[in-house]
Short mmCIF file of C-alpha atoms in Angstrom, two decimals:
data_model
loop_
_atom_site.label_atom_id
_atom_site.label_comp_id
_atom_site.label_asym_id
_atom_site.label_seq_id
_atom_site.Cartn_x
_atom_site.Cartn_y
_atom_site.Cartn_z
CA UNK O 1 4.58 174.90 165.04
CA UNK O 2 5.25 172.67 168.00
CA UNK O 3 8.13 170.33 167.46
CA UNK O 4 10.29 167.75 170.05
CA UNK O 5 13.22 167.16 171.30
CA UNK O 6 15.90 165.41 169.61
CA UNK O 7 15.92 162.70 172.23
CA UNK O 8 11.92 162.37 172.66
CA UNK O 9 11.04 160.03 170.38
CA UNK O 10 8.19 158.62 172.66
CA UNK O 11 4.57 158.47 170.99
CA UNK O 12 4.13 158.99 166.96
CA UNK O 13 5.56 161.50 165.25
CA UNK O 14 3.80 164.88 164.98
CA UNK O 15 2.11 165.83 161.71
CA UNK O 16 3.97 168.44 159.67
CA UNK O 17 2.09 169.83 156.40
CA UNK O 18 4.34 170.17 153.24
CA UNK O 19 7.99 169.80 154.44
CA UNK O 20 10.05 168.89 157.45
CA UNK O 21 10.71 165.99 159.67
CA UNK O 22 8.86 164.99 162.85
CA UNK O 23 11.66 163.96 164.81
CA UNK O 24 15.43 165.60 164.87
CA UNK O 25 17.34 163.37 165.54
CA UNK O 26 21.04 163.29 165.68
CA UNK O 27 23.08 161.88 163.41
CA UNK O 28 27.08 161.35 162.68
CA UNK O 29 27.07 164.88 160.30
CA UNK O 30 26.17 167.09 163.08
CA UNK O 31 28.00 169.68 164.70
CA UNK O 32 27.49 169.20 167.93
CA UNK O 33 25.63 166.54 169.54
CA UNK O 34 25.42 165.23 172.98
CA UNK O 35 24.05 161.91 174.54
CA UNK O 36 24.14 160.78 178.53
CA UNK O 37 25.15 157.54 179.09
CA UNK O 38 22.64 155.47 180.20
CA UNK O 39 24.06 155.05 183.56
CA UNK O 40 23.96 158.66 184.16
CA UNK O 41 21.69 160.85 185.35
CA UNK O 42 20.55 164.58 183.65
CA UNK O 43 21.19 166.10 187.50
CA UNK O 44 24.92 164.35 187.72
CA UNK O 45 27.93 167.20 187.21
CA UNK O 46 29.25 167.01 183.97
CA UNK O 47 32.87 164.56 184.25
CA UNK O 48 35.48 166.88 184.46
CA UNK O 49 38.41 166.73 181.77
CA UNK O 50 41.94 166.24 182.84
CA UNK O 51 45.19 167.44 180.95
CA UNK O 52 48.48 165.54 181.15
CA UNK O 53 51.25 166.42 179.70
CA UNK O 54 52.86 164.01 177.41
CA UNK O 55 56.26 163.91 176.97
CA UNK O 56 56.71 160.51 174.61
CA UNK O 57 58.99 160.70 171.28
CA UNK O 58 57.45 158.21 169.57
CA UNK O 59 53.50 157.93 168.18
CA UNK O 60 54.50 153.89 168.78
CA UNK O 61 53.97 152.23 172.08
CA UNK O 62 55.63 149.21 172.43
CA UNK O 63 54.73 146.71 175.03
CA UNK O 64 55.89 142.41 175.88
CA UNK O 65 53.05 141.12 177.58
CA UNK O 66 51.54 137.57 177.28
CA UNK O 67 48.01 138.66 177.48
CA UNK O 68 48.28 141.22 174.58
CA UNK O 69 48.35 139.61 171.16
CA UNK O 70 50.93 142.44 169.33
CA UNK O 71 53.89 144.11 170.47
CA UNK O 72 53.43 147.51 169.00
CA UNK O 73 50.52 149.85 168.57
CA UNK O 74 49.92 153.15 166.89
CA UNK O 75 48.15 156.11 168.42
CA UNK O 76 48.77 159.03 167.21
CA UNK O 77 45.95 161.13 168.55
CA UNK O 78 45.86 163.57 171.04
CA UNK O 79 43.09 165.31 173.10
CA UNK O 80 40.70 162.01 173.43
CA UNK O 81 40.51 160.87 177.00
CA UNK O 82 39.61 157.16 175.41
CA UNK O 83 42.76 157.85 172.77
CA UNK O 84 40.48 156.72 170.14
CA UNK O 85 42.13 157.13 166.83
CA UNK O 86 40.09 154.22 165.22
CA UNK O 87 36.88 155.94 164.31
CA UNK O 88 34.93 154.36 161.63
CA UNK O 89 31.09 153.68 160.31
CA UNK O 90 29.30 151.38 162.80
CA UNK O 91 28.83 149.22 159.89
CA UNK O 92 31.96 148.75 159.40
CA UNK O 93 32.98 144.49 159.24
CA UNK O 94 35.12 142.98 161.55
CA UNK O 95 36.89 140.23 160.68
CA UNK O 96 36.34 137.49 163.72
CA UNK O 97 38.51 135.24 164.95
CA UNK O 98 36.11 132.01 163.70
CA UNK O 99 36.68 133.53 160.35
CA UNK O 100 33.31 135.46 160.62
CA UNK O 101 32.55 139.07 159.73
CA UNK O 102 30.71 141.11 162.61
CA UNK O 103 30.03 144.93 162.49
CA UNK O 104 32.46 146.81 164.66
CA UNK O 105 29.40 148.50 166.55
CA UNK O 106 28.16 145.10 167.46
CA UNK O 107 31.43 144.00 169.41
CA UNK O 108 31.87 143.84 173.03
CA UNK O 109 34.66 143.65 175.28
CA UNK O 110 36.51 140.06 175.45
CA UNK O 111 35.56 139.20 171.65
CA UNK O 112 38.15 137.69 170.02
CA UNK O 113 39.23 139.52 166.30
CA UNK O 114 42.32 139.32 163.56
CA UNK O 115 44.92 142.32 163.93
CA UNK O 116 48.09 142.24 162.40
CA UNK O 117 51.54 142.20 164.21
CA UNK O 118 54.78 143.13 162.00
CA UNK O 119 57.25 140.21 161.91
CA UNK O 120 60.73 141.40 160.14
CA UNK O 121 59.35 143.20 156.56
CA UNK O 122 56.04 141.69 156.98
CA UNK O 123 52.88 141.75 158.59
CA UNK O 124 51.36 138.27 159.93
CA UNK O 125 47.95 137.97 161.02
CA UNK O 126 47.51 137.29 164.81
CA UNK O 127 44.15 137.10 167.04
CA UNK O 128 43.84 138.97 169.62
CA UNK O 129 40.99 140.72 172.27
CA UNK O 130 38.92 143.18 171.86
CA UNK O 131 39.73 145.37 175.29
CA UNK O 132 37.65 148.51 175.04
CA UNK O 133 34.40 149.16 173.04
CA UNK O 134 32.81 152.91 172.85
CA UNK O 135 30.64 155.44 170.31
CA UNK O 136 31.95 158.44 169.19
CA UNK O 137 30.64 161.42 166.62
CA UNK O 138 32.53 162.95 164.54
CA UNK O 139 32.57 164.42 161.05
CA UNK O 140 32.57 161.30 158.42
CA UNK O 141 34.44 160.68 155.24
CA UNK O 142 33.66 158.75 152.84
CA UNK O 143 37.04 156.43 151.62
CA UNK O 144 37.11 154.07 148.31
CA UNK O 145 39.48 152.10 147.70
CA UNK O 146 40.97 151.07 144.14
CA UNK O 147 38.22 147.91 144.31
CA UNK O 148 35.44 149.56 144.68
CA UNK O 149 35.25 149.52 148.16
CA UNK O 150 33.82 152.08 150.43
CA UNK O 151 34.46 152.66 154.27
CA UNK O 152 33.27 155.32 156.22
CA UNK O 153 35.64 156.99 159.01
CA UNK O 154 36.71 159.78 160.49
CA UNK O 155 39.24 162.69 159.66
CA UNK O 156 42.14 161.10 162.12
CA UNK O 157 41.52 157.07 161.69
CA UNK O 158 44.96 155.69 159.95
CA UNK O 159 44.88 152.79 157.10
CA UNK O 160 47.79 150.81 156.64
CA UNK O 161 48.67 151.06 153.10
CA UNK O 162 51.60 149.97 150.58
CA UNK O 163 53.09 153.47 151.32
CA UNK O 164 52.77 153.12 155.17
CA UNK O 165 50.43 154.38 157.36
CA UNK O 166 48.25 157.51 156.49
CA UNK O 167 45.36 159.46 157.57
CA UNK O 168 42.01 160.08 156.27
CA UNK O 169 42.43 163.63 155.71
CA UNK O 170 45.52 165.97 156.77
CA UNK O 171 49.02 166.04 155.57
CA UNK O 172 49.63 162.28 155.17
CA UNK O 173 46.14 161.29 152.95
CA UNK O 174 46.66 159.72 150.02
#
């Protein structure tokens, strides 16, 4: 039997008697999958991956800029060129800045969201900008919370909780 590509999904489907799927496409509970950008092109070098060696104490980075709307940021993660420790379901909602939910894979750089910032004991909603925007794939966990509520993220995204920070899955869950 003849089948396609992951990433040809031109023309309909071929016909498969009894069981099995057309297409294969990839999806967030793969191994291994890999997508060019769309700027790319398949005879471009594949980007080469630097190493620096990081020397900070602290998983905090502070910073005292006008143009950033906190003073302190968490990223614990190392090995990500993008240092993205904030993986979750592209479905995930977004609280806007106009009081509006968007899903996080619909925002783009310069839109304006709620974060917290930590003033004394407590945390105080503050807006601030959205400065990067990307896609990642990575095994997915499914979270609910004492509501009911279920979120979708990856093994190393962090939730703020009543007991501090904690991870998804690892030593600090929970």
């Amino acid at each position: 039997m003849d089948y396609r590509e992951s990433s040809d999904t031109s023309g309909p489907p071929m016909t498969i008697h009894g069981r099995g799927a057309a297409y294969n496409l990839a999806n967030r509970f793969e191994q291994l999958s890999v997508e060019r950008e769309a700027w790319t092109h398949a005879e471009d070098p594949a980007p080469e991956t630097h190493f620096y060696r990081d020397l900070s104490r602290s998983i905090i980075a502070t910073n005292n800029s006008p143009d950033v709307g906190f003073e302190a940021s968490i990223n614990p993660y190392r090995g990500c060129e993008n240092g993205c420790a904030y993986c979750v379901l592209g479905e995930t909602p977004v609280l806007m800045a106009n009081v509006t939910m968007r899903p996080i894979a619909e925002l783009q750089v310069g839109d304006e969201i709620y974060g917290t910032m930590r003033q004394g004991w407590y945390r105080r909603y503050v807006k601030t900008r959205v400065l990067a925007h990307w896609e990642t794939k990575k095994p997915a966990y499914l979270i609910t919370l004492e509501d009911g509520t279920e979120l979708i993220a990856s093994g190393d995204h962090r939730f703020l909780t009543l007991r501090g920070w904690k991870f998804v899955t690892g030593r600090e869950q929970g």
